Short mmCIF file of C-alpha atoms in Angstrom, two decimals:
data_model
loop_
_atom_site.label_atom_id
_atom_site.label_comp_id
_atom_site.label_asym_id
_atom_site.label_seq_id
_atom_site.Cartn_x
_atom_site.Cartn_y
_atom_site.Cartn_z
CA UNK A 1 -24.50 12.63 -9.09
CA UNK A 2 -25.67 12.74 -5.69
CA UNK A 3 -27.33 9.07 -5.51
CA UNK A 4 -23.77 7.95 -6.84
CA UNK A 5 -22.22 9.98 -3.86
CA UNK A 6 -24.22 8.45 -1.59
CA UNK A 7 -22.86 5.34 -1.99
CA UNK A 8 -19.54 6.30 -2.85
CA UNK A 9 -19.46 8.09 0.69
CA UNK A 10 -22.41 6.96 2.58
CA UNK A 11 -23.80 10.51 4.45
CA UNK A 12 -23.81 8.59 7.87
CA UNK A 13 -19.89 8.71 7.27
CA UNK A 14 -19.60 12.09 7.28
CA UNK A 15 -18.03 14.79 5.40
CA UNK A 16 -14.93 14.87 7.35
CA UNK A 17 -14.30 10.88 5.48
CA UNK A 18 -15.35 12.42 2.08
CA UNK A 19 -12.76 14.99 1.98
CA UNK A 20 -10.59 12.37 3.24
CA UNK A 21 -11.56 10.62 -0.02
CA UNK A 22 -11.29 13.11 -1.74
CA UNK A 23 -7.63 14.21 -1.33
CA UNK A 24 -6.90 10.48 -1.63
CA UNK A 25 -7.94 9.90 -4.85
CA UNK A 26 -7.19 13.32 -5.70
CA UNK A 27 -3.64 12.60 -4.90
CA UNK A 28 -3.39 8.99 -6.12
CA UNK A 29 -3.86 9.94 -9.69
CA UNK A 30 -0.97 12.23 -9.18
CA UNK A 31 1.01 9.20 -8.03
CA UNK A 32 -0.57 6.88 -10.58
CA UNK A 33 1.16 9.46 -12.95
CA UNK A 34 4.13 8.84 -11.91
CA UNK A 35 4.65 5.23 -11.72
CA UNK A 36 4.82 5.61 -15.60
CA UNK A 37 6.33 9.06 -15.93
CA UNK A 38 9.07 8.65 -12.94
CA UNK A 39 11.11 5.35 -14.49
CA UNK A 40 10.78 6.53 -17.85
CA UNK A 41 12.63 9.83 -16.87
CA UNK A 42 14.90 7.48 -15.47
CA UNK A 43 15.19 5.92 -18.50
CA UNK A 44 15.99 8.86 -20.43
CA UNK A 45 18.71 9.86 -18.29
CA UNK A 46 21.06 6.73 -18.12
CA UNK A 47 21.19 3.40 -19.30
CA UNK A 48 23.42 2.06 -16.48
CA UNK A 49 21.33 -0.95 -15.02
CA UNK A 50 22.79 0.21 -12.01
CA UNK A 51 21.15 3.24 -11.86
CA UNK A 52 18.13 2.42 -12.46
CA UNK A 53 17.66 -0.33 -10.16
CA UNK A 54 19.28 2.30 -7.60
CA UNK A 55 15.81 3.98 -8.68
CA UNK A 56 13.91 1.25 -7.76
CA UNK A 57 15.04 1.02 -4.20
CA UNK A 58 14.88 4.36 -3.83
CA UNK A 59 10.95 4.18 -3.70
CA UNK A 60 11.08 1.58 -0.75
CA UNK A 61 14.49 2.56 1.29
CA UNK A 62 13.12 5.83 3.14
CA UNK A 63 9.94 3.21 4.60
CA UNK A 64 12.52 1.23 6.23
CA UNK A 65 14.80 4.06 6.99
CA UNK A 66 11.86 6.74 8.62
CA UNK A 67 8.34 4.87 9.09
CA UNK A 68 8.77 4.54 12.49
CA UNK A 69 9.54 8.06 12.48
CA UNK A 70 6.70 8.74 10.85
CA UNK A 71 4.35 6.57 13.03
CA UNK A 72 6.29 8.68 16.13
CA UNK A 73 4.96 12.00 14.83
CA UNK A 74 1.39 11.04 13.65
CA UNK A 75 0.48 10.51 17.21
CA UNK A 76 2.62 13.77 18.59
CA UNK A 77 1.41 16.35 16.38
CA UNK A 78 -1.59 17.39 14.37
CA UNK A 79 -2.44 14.93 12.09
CA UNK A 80 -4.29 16.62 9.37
CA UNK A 81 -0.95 19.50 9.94
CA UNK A 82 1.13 16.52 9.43
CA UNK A 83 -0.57 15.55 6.02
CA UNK A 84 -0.61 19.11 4.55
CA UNK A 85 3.24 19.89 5.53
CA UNK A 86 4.13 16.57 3.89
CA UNK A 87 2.27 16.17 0.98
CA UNK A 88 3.03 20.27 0.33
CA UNK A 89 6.64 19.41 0.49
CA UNK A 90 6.18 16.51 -2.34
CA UNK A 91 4.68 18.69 -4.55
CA UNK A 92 7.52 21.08 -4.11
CA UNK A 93 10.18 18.84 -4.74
CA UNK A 94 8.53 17.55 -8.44
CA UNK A 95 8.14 21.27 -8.94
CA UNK A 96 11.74 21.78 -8.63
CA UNK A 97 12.19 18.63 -10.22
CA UNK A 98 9.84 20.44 -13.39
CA UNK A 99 11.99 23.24 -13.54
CA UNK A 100 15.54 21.31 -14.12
CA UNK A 101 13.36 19.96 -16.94
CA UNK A 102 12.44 22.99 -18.18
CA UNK A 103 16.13 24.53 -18.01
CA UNK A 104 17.43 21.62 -19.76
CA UNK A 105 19.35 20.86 -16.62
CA UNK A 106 18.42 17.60 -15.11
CA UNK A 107 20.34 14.74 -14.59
CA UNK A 108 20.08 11.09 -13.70
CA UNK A 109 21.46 12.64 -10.03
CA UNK A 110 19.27 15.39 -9.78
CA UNK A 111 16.38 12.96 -10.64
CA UNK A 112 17.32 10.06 -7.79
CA UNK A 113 17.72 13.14 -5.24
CA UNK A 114 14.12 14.23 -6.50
CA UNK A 115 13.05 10.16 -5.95
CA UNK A 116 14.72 10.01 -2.49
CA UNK A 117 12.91 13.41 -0.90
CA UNK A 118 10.01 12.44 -2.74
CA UNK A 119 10.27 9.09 -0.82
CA UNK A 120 10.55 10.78 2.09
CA UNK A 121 7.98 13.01 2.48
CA UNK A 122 5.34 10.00 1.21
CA UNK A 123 6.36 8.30 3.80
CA UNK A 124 5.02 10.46 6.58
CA UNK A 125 2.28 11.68 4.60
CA UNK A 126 0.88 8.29 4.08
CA UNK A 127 1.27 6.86 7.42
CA UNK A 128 -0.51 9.63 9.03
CA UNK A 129 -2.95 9.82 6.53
CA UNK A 130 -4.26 6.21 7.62
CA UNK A 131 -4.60 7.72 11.29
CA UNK A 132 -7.04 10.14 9.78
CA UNK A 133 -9.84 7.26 9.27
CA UNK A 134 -10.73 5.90 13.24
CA UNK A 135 -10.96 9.81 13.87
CA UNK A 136 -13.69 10.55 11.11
CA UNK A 137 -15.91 7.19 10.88
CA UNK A 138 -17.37 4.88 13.53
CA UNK A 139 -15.67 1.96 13.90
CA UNK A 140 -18.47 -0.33 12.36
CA UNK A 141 -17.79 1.74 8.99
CA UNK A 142 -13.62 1.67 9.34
CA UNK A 143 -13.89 -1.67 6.44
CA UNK A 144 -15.95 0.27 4.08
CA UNK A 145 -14.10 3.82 4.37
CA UNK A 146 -10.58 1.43 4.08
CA UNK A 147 -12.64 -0.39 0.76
CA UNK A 148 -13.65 3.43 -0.57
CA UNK A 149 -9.66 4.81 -0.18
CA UNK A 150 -8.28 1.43 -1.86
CA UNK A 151 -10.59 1.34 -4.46
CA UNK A 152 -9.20 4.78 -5.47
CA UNK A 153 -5.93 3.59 -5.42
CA UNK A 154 -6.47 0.97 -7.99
CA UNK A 155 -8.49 2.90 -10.09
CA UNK A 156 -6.52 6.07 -10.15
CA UNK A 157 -2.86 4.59 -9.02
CA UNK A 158 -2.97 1.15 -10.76
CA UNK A 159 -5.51 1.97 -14.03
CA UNK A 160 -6.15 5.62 -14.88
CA UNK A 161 -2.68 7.26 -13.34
CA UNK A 162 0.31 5.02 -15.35
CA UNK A 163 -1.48 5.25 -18.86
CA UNK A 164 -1.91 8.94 -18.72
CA UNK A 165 1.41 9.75 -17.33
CA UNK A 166 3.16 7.46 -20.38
CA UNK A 167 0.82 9.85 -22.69
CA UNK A 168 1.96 12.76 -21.13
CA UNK A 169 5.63 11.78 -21.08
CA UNK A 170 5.56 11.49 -24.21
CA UNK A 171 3.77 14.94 -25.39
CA UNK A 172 6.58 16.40 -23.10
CA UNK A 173 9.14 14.95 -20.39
CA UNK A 174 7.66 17.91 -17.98
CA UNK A 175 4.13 17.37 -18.51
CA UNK A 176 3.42 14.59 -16.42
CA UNK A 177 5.20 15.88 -13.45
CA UNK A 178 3.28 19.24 -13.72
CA UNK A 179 0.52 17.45 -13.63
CA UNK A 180 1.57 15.70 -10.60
CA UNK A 181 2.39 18.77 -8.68
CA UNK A 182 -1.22 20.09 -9.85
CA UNK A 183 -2.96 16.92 -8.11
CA UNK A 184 -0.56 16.89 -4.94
CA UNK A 185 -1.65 20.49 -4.03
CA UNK A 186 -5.18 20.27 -4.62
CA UNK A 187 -4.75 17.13 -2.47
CA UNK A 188 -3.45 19.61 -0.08
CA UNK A 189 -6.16 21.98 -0.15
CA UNK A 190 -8.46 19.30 0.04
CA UNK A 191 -7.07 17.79 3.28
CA UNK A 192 -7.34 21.43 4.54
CA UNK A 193 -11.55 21.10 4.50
CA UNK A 194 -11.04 17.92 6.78
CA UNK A 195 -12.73 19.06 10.38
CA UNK A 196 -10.54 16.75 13.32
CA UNK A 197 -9.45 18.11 17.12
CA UNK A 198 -6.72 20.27 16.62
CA UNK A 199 -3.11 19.38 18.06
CA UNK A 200 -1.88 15.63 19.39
CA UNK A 201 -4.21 13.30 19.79
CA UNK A 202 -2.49 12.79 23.06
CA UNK A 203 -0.33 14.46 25.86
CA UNK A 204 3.14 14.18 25.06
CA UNK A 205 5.06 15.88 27.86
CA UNK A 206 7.48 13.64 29.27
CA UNK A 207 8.30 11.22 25.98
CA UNK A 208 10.45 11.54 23.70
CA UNK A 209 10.40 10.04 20.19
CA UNK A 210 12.88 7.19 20.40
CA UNK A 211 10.34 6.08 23.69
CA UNK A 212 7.27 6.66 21.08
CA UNK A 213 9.18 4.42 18.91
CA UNK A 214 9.06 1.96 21.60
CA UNK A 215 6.38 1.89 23.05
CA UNK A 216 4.78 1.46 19.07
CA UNK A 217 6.65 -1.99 19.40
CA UNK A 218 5.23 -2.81 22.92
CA UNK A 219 1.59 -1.98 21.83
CA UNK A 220 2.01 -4.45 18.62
CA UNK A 221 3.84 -6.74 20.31
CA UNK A 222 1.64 -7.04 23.92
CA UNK A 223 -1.60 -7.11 21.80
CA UNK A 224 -1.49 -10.89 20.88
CA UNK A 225 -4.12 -10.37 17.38
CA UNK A 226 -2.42 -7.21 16.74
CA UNK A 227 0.69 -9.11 16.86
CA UNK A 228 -0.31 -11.83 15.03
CA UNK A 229 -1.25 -9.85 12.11
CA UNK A 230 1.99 -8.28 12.04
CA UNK A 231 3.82 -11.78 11.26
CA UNK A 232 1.16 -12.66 8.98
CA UNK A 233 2.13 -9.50 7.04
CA UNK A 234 5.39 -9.72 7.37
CA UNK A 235 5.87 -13.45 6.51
CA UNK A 236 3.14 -13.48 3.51
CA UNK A 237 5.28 -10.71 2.19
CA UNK A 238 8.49 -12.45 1.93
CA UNK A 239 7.08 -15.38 0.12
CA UNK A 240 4.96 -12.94 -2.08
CA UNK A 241 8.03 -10.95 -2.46
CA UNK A 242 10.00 -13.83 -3.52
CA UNK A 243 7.76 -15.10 -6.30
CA UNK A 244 7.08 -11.82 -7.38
CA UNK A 245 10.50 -10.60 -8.22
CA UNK A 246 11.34 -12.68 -11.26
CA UNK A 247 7.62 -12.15 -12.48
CA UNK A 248 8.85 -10.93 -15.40
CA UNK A 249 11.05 -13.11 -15.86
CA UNK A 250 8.19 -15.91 -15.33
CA UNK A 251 6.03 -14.41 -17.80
CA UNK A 252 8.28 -13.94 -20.76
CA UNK A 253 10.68 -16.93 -20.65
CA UNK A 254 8.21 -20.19 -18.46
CA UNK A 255 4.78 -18.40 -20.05
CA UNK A 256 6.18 -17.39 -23.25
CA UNK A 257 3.43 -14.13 -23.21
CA UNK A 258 5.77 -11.42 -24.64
CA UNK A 259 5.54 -8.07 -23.27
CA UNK A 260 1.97 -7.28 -24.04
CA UNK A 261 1.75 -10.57 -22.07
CA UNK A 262 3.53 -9.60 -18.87
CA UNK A 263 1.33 -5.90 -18.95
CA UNK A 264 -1.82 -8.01 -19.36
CA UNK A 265 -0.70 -9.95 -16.11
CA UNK A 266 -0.40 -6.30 -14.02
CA UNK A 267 -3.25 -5.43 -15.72
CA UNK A 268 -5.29 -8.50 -14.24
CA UNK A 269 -4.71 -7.69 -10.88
CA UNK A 270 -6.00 -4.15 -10.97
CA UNK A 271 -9.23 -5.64 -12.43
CA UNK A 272 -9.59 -7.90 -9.82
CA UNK A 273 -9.27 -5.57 -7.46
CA UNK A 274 -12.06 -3.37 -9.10
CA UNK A 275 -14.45 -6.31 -9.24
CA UNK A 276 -13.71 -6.64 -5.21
CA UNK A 277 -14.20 -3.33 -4.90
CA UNK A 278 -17.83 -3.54 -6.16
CA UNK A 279 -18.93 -6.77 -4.16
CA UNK A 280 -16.97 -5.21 -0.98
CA UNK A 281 -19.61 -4.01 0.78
CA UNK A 282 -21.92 -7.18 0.50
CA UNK A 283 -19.03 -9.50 1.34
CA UNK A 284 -18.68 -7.81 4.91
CA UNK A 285 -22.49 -7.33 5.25
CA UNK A 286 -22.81 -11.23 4.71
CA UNK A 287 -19.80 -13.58 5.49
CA UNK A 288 -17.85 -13.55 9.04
CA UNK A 289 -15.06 -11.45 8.95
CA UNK A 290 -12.79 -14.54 10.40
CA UNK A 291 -13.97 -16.98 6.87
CA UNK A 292 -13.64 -13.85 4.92
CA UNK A 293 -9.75 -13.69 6.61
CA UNK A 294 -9.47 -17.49 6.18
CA UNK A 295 -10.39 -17.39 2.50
CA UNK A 296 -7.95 -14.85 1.62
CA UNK A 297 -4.96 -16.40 2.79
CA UNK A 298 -5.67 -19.49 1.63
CA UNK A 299 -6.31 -18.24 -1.76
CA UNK A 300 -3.07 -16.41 -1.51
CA UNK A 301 -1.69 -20.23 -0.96
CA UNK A 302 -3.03 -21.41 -3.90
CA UNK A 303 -2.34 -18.88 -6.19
CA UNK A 304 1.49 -19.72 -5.41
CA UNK A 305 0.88 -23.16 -6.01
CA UNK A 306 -1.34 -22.32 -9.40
CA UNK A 307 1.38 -20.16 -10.64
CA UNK A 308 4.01 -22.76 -9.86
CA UNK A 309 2.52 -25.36 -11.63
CA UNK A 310 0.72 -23.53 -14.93
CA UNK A 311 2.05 -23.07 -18.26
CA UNK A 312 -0.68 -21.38 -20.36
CA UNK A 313 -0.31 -17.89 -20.35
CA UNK A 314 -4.28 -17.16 -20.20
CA UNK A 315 -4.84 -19.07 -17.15
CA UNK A 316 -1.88 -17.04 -15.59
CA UNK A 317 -4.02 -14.12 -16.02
CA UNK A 318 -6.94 -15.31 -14.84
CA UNK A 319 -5.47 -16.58 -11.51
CA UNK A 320 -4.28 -12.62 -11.49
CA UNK A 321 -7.46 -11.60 -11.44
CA UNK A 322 -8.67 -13.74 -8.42
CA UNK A 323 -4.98 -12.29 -6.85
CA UNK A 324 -6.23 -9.18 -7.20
CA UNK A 325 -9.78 -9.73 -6.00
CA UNK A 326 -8.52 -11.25 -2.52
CA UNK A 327 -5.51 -8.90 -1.93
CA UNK A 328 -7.60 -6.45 -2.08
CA UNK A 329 -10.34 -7.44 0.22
CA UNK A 330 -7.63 -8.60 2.34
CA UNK A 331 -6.03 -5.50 2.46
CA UNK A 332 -9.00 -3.86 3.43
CA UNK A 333 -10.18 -5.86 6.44
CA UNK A 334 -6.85 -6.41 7.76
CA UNK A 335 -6.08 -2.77 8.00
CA UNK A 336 -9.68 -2.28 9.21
CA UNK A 337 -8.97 -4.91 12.04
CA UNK A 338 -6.06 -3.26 13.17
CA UNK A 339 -7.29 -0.15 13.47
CA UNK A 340 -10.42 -1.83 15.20
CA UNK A 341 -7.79 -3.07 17.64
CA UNK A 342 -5.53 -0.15 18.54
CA UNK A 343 -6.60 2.69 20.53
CA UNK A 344 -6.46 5.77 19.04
CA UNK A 345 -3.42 6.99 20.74
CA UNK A 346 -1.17 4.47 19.03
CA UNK A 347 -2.80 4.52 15.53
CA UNK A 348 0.72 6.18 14.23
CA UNK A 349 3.08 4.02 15.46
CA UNK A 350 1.07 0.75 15.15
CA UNK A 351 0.90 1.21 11.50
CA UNK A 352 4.43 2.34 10.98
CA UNK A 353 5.97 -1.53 12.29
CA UNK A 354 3.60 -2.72 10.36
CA UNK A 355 4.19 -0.98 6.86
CA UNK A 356 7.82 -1.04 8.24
CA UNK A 357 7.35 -4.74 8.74
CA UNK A 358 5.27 -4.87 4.77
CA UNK A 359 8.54 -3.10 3.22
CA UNK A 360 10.64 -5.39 4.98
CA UNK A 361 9.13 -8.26 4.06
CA UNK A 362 9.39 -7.40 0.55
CA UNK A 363 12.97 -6.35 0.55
CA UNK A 364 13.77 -9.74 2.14
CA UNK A 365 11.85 -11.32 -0.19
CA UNK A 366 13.43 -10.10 -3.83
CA UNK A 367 16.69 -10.75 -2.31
CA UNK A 368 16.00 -14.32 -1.99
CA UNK A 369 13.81 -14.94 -5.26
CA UNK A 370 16.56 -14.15 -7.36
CA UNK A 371 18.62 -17.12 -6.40
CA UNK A 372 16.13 -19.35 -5.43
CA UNK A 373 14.99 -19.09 -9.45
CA UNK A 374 18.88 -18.80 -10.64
CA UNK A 375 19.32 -21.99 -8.77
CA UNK A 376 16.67 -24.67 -9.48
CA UNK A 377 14.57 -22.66 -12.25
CA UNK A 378 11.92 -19.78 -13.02
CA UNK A 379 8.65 -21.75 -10.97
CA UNK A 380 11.18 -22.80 -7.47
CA UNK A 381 10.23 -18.85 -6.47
CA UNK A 382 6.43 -19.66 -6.31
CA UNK A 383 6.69 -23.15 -4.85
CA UNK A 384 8.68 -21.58 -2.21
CA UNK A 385 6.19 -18.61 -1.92
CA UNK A 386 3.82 -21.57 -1.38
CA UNK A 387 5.36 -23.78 1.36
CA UNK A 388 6.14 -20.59 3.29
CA UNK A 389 2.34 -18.98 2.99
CA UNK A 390 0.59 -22.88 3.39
CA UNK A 391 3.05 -23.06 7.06
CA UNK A 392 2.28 -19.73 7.89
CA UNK A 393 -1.75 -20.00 7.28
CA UNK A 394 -1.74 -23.28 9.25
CA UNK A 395 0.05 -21.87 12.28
CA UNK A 396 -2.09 -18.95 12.34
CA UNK A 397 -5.31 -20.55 11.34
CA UNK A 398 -7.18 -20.94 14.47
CA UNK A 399 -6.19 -17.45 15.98
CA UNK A 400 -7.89 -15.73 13.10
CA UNK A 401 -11.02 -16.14 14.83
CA UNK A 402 -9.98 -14.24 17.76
CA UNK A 403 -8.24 -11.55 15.52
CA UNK A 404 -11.03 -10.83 13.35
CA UNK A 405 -13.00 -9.42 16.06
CA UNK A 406 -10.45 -8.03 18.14
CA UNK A 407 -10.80 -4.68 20.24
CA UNK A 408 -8.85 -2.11 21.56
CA UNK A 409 -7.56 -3.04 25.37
CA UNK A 410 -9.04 -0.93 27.85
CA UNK A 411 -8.08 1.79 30.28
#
């Protein structure tokens, strides 16, 4: 168990990032419980379509509404203070949430209240928990500690988490929420173990939080990789968006795979993921980070153009799995770049534009895939998804040399 440790959470990285890990995937299979349990408690609520794509929404609105907040007070107050408070305030809402199911008094309003708060607290728990990283782990080891906390979300999140909480669900609407709260406070008193400076990570007499806000924008903006990477993000993510929101639709009605089919197709992804997960490691040890940036996009490229142009169901899965393979290492080295490139000061606010910017993008981008497809078919989505990612890649193409190896600016 310790060998396996060892690599897990390399010693050189400290204990600090192994608590870190820790309450991550501690937490994640808490969330992973939900992504089953929460829309079938929808479900059995109301019928309204309504409703429940209110639901939906409700799990991306408070990003756009408070992540710059959140980004704000990551770099004003303590950190690790800022992770506890939130993520002890989620587990207190689905605990209230429990006991309405318990009483035999919920409702389909009580339960999108529960989703909005919920919401809202995640949102400044997990954009201060990605400040927590550049403090514990040098910054030659930020790729692998970003590879170690993402390969816990797809395992516990994506695989383990949704599974579990449909089992649970079903033994008894409460249990999977119960559950939840269990995993959230541990989380809690995991995070608590975590040894960082106490207080800001900076001196904020004199600023206020609307200047915090702004100044966020002026450190993405002024830093020309940083900035950069922000359009990337947020233009891959309209395209992506786009194509993705009539996936189902896609799979059942242009791929004829029923709805074993379209699970098999989510399903795919989180196994790609694993399998990039496992070869992480080597593939930073061994090919530039700027190819290894290069090879991602353009994948994502071609998987738009694959998807637009297949019509076997298997293949469709198989091109999910190399989706998830590259997304993943994507995700990882982009987020370790950025952090590479911001000084410590503005790790809070950097990354709220740019999961405000990620939300954003995908907002925009289901609000135009639906009538792109109702208009000239199920496949215009993806070719769309395509011509937008293949312009982007080639306007970016030569900078990503320069933002692969980016640092912070100095003084």
């Amino acid at each position: 168990m310790s060998r396996v440790l060892d690599v897990v959470a390399p010693p050189r990285m400290g204990t600090g990032f192994r608590w870190l890990l820790g309450s991550s995937w501690t937490s994640n299979i808490g969330d992973g419980i939900a992504v089953a349990a929460a829309p079938l408690l929808v479900a059995s609520q109301t019928r309204s379509p309504v409703l429940v794509a209110l639901a939906a929404l409700l799990q991306r609105l408070p990003w756009l509404v408070f992540g710059l907040w959140a980004g704000a007070l990551a770099d004003r107050l303590d950190r690790r203070v800022v992770v506890m408070v939130a993520d002890a305030l989620r587990a207190l809402v689905v605990a209230a949430l429990s006991v309405t199911i318990l009483t035999g008094t919920v409702s389909i309003a009580l339960v999108l209240v529960t989703m909005t708060l919920y919401g809202v607290a995640e949102v400044f728990a997990d954009t201060t928990t990605s400040t927590l990283l550049p403090m514990l782990v040098d910054r030659g080891d930020l790729g692998i500690g970003n590879a170690r906390l993402q390969a816990g979300f797809l395992t516990m999140n994506q695989l383990i988490g949704p599974p579990v909480g449909a089992f649970l669900f079903a033994a008894g609407m409460v249990w999977p929420f119960l559950v939840q709260v269990f995993c959230v406070a541990l989380s809690v008193l995991i995070v608590a173990r975590i040894a960082t400076p106490k207080g800001a990570v900076r001196d904020t007499s004199g600023t206020g939080v609307w200047r915090d806000i702004t100044q966020g924008f002026q450190c993405t903006w002024r830093h020309p990789a940083v900035r950069t990477l922000a359009l990337v993000i947020l233009a891959f993510n309209v395209t992506w968006g786009a194509a993705w929101s009539v996936l189902v639709l896609y799979s059942l009605d242009h791929l004829h795979l029923g709805e074993v089919g379209f699970g098999l197709l989510a399903t795919a992804v989180a196994v790609g993921g694993l399998a990039a997960t496992v070869s992480y490691d080597w593939l930073e040890r061994r090919v530039a980070l700027a190819t290894l940036m290069r090879v991602c996009l353009l994948l994502e490229v071609l998987t738009h153009l694959a998807l637009a142009l297949t019509t076997v169901g298997w293949l469709a899965i198989l091109i999910m799995v190399v989706f998830g393979a590259y997304a993943f290492v994507w995700g990882t080295l982009s987020q370790a770049v950025r952090q590479r490139a911001v000084p410590q000061e503005f790790q809070g606010r950097v990354a709220s534009v740019y999961l405000v910017g990620l939300f954003l993008g995908l907002v925009v981008g289901q609000a135009l895939g639906g009538p792109i497809a109702e208009r000239w078919g199920l496949t215009a989505p993806f070719w769309f998804a395509f011509a937008g990612s293949a312009v982007t890649l080639a306007l970016v193409w030569r900078r990503l040399a320069a933002i692969a190896h980016a640092t912070a600016p100095s003084g």
